[in-house]
Short mmCIF file of C-alpha atoms and ligand atoms in Angstrom, two decimals:
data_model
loop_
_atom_site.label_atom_id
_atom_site.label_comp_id
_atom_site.label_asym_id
_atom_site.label_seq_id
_atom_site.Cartn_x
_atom_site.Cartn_y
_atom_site.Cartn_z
CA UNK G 1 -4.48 -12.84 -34.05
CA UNK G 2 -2.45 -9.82 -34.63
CA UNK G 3 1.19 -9.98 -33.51
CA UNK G 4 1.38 -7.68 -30.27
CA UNK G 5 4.25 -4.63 -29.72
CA UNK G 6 3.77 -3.40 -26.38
CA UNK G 7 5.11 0.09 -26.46
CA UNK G 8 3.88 1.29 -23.62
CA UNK G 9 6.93 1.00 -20.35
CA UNK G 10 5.57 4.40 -18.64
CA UNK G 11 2.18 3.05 -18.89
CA UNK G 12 3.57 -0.04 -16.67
CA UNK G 13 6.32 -2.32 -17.80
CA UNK G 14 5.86 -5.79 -18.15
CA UNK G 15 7.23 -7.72 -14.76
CA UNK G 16 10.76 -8.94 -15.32
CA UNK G 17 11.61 -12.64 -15.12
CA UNK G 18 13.44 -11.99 -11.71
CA UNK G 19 10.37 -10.38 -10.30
CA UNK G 20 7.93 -13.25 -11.19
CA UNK G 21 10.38 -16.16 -9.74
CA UNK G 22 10.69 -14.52 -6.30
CA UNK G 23 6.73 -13.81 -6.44
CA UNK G 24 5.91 -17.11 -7.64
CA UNK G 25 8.39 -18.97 -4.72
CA UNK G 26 6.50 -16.42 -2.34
CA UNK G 27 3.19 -17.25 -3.33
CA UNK G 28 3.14 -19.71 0.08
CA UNK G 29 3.96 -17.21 2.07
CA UNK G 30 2.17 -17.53 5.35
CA UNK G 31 3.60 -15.12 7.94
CA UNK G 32 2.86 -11.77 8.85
CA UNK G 33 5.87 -9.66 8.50
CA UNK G 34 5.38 -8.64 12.18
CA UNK G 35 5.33 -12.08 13.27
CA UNK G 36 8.35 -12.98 15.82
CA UNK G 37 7.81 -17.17 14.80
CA UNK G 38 9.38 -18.98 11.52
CA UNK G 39 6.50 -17.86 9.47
CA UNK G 40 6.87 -14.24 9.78
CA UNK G 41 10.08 -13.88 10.19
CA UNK G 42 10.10 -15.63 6.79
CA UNK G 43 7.85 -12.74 5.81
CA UNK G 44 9.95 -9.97 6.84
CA UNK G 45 13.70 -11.18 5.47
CA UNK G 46 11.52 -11.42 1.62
CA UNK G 47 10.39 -7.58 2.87
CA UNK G 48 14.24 -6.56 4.25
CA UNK G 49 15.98 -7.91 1.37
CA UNK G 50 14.14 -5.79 -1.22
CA UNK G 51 14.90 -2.98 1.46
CA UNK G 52 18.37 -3.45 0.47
CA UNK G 53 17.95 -3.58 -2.97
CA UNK G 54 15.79 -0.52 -3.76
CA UNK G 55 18.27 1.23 -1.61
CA UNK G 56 21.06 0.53 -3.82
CA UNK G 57 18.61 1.56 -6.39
CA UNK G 58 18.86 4.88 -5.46
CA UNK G 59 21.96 5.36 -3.33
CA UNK G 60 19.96 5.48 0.08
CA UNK G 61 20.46 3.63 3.12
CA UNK G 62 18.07 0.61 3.51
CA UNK G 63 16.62 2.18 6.85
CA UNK G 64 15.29 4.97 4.44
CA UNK G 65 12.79 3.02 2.42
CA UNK G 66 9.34 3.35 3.22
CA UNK G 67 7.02 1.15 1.39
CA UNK G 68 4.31 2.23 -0.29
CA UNK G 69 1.58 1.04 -2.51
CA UNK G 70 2.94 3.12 -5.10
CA UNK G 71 4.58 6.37 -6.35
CA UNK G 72 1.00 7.94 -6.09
CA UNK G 73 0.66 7.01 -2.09
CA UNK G 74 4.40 7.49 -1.64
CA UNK G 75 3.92 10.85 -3.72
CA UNK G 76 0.90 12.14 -0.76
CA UNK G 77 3.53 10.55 1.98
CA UNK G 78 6.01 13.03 0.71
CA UNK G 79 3.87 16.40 0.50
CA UNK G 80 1.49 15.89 3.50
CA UNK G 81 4.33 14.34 5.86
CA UNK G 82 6.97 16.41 5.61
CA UNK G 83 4.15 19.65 5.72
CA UNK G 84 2.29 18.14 8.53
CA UNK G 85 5.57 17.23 10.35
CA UNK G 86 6.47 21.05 9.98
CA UNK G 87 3.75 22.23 11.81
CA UNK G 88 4.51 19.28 14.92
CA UNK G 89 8.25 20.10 14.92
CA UNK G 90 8.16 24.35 14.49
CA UNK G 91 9.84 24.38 11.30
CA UNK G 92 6.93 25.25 9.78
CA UNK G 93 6.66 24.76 5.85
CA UNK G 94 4.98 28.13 4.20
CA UNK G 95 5.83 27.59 0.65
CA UNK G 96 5.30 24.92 -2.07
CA UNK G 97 6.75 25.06 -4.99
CA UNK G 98 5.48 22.47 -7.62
CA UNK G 99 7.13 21.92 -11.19
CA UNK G 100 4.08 22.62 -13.52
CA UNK G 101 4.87 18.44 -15.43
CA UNK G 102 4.45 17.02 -12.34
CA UNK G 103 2.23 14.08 -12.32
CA UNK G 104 -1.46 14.44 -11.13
CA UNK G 105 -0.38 12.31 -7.50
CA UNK G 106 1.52 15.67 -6.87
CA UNK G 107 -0.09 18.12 -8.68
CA UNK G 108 -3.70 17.10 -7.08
CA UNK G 109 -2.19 16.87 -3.43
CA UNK G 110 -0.58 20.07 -3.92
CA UNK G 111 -4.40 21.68 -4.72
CA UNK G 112 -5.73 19.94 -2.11
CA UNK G 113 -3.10 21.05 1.04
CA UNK G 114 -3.67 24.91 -0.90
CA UNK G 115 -7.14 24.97 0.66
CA UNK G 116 -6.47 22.59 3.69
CA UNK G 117 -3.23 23.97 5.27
CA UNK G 118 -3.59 27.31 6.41
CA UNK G 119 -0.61 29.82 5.81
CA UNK G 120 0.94 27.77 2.78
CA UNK G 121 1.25 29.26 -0.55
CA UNK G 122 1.36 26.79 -3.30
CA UNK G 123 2.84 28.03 -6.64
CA UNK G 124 4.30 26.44 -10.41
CA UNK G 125 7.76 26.48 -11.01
CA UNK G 126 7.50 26.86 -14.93
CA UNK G 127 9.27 25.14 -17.39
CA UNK G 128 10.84 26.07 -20.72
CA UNK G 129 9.81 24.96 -24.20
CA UNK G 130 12.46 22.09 -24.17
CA UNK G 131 10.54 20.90 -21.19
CA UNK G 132 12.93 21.29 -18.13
CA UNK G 133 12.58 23.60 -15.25
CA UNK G 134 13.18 27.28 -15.82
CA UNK G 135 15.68 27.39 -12.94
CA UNK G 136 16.18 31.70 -13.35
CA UNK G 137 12.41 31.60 -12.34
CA UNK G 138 13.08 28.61 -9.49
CA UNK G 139 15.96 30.93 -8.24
CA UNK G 140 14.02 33.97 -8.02
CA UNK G 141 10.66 32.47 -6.66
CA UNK G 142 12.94 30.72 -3.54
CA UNK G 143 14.60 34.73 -2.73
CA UNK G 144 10.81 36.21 -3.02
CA UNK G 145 8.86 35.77 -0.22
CA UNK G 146 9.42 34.16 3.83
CA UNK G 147 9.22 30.64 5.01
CA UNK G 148 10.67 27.28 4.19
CA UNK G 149 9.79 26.09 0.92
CA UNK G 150 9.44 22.77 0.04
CA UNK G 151 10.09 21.70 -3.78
CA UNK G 152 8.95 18.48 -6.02
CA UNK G 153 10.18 18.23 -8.82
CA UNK G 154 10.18 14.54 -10.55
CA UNK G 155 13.57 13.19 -11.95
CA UNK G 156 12.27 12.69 -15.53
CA UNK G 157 8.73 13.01 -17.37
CA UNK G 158 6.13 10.33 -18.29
CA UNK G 159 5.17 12.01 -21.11
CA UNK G 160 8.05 13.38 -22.63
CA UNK G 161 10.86 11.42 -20.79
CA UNK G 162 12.82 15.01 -20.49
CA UNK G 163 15.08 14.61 -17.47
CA UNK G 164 15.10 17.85 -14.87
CA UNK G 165 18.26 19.17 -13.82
CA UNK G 166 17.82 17.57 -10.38
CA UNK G 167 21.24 17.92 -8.73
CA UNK G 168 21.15 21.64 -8.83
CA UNK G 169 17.63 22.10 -8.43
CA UNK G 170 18.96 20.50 -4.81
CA UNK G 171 21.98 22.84 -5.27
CA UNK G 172 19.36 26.12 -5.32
CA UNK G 173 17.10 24.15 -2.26
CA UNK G 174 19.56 23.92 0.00
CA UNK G 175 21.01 27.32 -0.70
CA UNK G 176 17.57 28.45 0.43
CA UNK G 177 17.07 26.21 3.48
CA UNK G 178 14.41 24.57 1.28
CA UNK G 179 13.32 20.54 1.20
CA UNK G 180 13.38 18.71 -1.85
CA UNK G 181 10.96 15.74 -2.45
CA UNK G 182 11.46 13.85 -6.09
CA UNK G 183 9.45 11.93 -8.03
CA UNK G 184 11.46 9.49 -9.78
CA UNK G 185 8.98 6.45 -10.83
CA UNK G 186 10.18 6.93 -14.22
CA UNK G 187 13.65 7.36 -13.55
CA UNK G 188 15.59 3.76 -12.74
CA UNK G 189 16.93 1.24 -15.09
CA UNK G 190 16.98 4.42 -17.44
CA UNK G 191 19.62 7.24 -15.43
CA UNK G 192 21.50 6.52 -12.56
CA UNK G 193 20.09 8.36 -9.56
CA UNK G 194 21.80 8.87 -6.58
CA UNK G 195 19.98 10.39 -3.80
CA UNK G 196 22.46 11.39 -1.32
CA UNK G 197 25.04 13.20 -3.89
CA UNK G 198 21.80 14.66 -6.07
CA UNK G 199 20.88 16.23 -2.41
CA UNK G 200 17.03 14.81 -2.73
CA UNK G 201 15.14 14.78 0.55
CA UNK G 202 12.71 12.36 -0.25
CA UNK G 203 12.26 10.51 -3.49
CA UNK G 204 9.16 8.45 -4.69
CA UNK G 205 9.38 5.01 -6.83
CA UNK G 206 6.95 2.28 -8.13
CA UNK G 207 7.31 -0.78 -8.81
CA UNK G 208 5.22 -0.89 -11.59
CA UNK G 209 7.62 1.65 -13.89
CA UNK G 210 11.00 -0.63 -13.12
CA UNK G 211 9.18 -4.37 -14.14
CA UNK G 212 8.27 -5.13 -10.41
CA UNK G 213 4.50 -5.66 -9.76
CA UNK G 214 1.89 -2.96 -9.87
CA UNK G 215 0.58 -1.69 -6.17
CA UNK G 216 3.74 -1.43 -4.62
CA UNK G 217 6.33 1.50 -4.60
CA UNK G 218 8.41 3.48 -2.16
CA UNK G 219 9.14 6.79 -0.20
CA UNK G 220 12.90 7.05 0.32
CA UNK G 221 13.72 9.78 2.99
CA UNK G 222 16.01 9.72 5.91
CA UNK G 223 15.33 7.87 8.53
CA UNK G 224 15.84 11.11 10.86
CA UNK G 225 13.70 13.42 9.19
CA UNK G 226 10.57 14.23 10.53
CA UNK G 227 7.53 12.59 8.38
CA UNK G 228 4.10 12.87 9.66
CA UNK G 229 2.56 9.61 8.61
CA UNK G 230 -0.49 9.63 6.89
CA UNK G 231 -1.79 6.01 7.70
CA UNK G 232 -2.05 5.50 11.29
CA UNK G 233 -2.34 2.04 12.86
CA UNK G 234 0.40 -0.79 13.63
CA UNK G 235 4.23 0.20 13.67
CA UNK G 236 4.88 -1.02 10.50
CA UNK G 237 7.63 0.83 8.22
CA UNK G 238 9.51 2.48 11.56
CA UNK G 239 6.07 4.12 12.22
CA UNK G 240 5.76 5.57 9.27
CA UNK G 241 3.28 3.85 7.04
CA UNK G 242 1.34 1.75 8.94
CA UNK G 243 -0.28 -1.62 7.43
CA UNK G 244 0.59 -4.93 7.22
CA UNK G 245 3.22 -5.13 4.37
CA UNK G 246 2.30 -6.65 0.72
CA UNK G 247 5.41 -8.98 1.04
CA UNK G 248 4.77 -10.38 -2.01
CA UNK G 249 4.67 -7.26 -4.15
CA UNK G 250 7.36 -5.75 -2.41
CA UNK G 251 10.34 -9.14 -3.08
CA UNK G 252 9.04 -8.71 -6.32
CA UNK G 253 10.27 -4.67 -6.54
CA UNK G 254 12.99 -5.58 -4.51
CA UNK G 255 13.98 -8.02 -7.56
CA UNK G 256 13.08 -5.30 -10.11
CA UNK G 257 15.31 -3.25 -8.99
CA UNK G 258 18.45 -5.39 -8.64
CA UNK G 259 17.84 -6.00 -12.29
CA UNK G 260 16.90 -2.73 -13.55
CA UNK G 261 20.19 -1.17 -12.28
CA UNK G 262 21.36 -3.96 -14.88
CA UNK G 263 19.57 -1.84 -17.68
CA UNK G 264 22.00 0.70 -17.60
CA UNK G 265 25.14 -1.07 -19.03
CA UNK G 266 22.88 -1.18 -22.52
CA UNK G 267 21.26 2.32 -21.99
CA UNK G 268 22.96 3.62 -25.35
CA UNK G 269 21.63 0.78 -27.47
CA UNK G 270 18.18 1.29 -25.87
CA UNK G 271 18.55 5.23 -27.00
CA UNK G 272 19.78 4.68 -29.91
CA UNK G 273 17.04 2.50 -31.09
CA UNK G 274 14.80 5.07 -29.67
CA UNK G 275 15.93 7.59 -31.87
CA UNK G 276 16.69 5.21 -35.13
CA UNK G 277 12.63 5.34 -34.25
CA UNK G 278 12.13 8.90 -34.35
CA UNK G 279 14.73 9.45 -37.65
CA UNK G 280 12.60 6.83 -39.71
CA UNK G 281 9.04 8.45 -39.07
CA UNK G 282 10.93 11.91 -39.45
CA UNK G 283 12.27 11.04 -43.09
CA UNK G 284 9.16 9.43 -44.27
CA UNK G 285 6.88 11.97 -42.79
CA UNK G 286 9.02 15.58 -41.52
CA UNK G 287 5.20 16.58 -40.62
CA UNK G 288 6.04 14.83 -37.27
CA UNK G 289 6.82 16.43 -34.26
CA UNK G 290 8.77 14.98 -31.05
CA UNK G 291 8.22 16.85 -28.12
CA UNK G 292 11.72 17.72 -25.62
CA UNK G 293 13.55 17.05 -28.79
CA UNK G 294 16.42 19.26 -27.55
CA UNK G 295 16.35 18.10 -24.49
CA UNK G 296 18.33 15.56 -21.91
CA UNK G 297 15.89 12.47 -22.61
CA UNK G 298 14.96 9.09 -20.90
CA UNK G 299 16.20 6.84 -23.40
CA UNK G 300 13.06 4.97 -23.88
CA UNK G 301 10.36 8.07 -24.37
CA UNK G 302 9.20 9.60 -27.66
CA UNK G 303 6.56 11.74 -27.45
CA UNK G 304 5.59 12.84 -30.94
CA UNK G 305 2.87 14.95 -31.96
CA UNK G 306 0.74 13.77 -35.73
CA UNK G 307 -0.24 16.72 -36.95
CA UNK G 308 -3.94 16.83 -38.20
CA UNK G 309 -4.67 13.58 -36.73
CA UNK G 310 -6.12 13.01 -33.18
CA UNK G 311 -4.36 10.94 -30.30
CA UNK G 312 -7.22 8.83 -29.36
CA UNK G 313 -8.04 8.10 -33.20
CA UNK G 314 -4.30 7.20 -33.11
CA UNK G 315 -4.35 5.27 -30.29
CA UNK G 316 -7.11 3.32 -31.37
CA UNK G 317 -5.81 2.34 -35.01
CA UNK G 318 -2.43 1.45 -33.88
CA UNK G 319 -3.83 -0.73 -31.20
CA UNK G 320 -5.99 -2.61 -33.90
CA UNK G 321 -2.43 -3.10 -35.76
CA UNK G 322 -0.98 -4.44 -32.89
CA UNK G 323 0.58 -1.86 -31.16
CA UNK G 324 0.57 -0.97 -27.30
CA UNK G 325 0.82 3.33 -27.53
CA UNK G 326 -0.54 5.58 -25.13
CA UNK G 327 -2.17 9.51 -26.20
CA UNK G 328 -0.34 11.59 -23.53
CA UNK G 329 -0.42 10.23 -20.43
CA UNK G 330 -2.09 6.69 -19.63
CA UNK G 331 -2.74 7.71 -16.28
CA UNK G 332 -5.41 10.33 -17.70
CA UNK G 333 -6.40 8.29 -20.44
CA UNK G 334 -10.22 7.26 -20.66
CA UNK G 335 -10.79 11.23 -19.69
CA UNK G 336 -10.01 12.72 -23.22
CA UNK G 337 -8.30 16.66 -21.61
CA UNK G 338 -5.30 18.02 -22.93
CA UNK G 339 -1.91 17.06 -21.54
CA UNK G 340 -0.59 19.57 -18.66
CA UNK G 341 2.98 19.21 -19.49
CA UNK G 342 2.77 20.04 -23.10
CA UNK G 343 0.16 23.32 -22.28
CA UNK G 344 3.41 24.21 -19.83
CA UNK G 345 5.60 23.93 -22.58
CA UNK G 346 3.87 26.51 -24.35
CA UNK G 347 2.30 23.45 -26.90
CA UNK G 348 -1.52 24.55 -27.98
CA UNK G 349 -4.29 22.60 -27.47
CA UNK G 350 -4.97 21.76 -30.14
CA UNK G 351 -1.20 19.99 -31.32
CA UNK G 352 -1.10 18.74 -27.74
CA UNK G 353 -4.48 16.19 -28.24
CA UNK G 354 -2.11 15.26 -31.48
CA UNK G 355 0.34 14.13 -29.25
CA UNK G 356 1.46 10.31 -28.62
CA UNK G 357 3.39 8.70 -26.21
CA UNK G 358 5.88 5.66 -27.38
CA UNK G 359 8.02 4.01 -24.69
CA UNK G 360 10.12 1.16 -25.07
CA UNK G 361 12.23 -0.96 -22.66
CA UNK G 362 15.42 -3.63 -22.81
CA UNK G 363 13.25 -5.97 -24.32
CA UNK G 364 11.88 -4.08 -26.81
CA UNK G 365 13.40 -5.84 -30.02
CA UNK G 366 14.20 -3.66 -33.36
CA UNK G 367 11.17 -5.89 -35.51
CA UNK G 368 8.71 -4.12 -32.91
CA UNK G 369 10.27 -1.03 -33.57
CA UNK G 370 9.87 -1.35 -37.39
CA UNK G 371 6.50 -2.60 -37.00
CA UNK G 372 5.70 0.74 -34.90
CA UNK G 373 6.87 2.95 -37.71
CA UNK G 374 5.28 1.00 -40.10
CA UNK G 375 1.66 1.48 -38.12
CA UNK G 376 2.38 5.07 -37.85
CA UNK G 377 2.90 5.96 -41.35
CA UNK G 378 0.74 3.78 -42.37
CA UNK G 379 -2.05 6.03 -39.80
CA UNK G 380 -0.55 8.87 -41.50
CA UNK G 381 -1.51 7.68 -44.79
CA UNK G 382 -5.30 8.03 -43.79
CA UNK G 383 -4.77 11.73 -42.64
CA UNK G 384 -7.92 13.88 -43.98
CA UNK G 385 -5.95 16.76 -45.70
CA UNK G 386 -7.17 19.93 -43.85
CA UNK G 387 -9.74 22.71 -45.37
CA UNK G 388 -6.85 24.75 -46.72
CA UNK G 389 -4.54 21.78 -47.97
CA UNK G 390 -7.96 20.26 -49.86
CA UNK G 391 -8.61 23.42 -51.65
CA UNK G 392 -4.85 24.04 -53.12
CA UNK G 393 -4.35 20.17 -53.50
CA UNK G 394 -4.15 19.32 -57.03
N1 PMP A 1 4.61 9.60 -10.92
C1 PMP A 1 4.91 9.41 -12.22
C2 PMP A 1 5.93 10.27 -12.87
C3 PMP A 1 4.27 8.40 -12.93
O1 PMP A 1 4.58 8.21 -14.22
C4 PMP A 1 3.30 7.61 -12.28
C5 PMP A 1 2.53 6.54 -13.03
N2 PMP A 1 1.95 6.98 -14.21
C6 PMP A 1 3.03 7.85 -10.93
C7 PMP A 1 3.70 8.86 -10.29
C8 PMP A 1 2.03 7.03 -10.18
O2 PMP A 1 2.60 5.78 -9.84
P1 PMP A 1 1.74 4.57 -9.32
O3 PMP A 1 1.06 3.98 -10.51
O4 PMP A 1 2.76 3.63 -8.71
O5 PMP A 1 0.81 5.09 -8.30
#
């Protein structure tokens, strides 16, 4: 069998070593959280214990952390809660303002509350070519116009890995009387975030993205805010995601995230690998293009476009070698449509479905690497010269 690379973190990262010991000791686990005898109370300090440690994640205070099945549910939470709980409290949300990268769990709720909450205007904040919020537009479209505004803008991208100017983003929100929401399920183990000196009002996370287990993730947003909860039932989560908790998955993101703060003592190695990466296809091939190139980057993300050659054909060729890529983003993937975030970065369609994704993690060693570059050129090898380079070619 073919040696495997997986090069695919933003897809889902493997599950760390920390995360599958605390899973697999939990695997007994009787108890319902809620439960005042041994059992659940056994339950519930697995649950509170990763409380603590995605707080620390993220700078919050435990009694912050909502948890979620994911960043996509925590990602709804965020949007529909803090709208809904507008309209309860008075302080009625009028505006949203969505970054035009988001990822479809906001960009799809955002749609949806255009048509179902009456009086809110829903508009893109656009980015530039480098990929990062145009904040002259933010600025003006937070002066135009009456009513609170509430923003999302994510930390960093899936596709690209190009990391938004978040703190002042908050800067301009507050300035404005506006709420920030945040979604960072790309962002730990890869930049520090800290949510109360960024100024983030409520900040989404999965598991899934950090080497916890997928199906688990988290709102983070003051406990005294006002968050309309969208599934009603039992107390659970300080009333504001009700449902028995998945105790399991959630030790096992509590664990992730202990040990992806870890990541960050080697981030520079991990980048600098990264972009060894991008300089070898680059000499042997300057045809290739890497998306955010000029921008502030996850360390981990190259997003490079093939010119001439397809994504999916990509995908499929590099997977038979061995290697774990994604075309765009693996979210969308099994619905062949051209990638949002490079169509708002002014990309055409037609070098956007050239586009690949590549993300590495810690444990992504520099043989994999070589074998990656060695797949791609050797793809690039089997490129059909186009109409016009066939008829000047020799
Ligand atoms: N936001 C971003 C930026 C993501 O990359 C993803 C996963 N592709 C999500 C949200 C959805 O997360 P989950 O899989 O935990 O629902």
């Amino acid at each position: 069998m073919t040696e495997r690379a997986y090069l695919d973190w933003n897809a889902s990262a493997p599950l760390r070593p920390e995360a599958s010991d605390v899973m697999r000791d939990l695997l007994s686990l009787t108890g319902n959280a809620s439960s005042v005898h041994a059992e659940g109370r056994k339950a519930r300090a697995a649950i509170e214990r990763a409380r603590l440690q995605v707080a620390e994640l993220v700078g919050a205070a435990p009694g912050d952390v909502i948890f979620t099945s994911g960043a996509t549910e925590a990602n709804n939470l965020a949007l529909r809660g803090l709208i809904g709980a507008g309209a309860e409290t008075g302080e009625r949300i009028t505006r949203l303002f969505v970054s035009a990268i988001e990822h479809d769990s906001v960009r799809a709720v955002a749609a949806a509350l255009a048509v179902q909450v009456p009086g809110l205007r829903v508009s893109e904040i656009p980015v530039g070519a480098g990929g990062r919020v145009d904040l002259t537009a933010l600025r003006s479209m937070l002066m135009e116009g009456k009513g609170r505004a509430l923003l999302s803008v994510m930390a960093a991208n899936n596709e690209t890995g190009v990391i938004q100017p978040i703190a002042e983003i908050a800067a301009l929100a507050h300035e404005a009387d506006a709420l920030l929401h945040c979604d960072a399920a790309q962002a730990p183990g890869r930049i520090a975030i800290d949510r109360a000196a960024w100024g983030i009002d409520a900040l989404s996370l999965s598991a899934h993205k950090i080497g916890g287990p997928q199906g688990a993730g988290a709102l983070v947003v003051g406990a005294d805010r006002a968050l309309q909860p969208q599934l009603l039932g039992g107390g659970q989560e300080a009333n504001r995601r009700a449902g028995t908790q998945n105790a399991l998955a959630i030790a096992g993101f509590g664990a992730a995230a202990a040990a992806a703060m870890r990541d960050l003592a080697d981030i520079d190695g991990l980048a600098a690998r990264r972009d060894g990466f991008e300089a070898a296809l680059r000499r042997a091939d300057p045809g290739i293009t890497i998306y955010g190139e000029g921008a502030p980057r996850l360390a981990n993300t190259s997003c490079i476009g093939l010119a001439g050659q397809r994504a999916e054909t990509a995908v499929i060729a590099l997977d038979l070698a061995g290697i774990a890529v994604s075309a765009g983003s693996a979210c969308s993937s099994g619905k062949v449509r051209t990638s949002h975030v490079l169509a708002a970065m002014g990309v055409n369609a037609e070098a956007a479905g050239e586009a690949i994704r590549i993300s590495f993690g810690p444990t992504t060693t520099d043989e994999e690497i070589g074998r990656a570059i060695n797949a791609i050129l050797a793809h690039r090898q089997n490129r059909q010269p186009k109409e016009y380079e066939r008829a000047t070619a020799g």
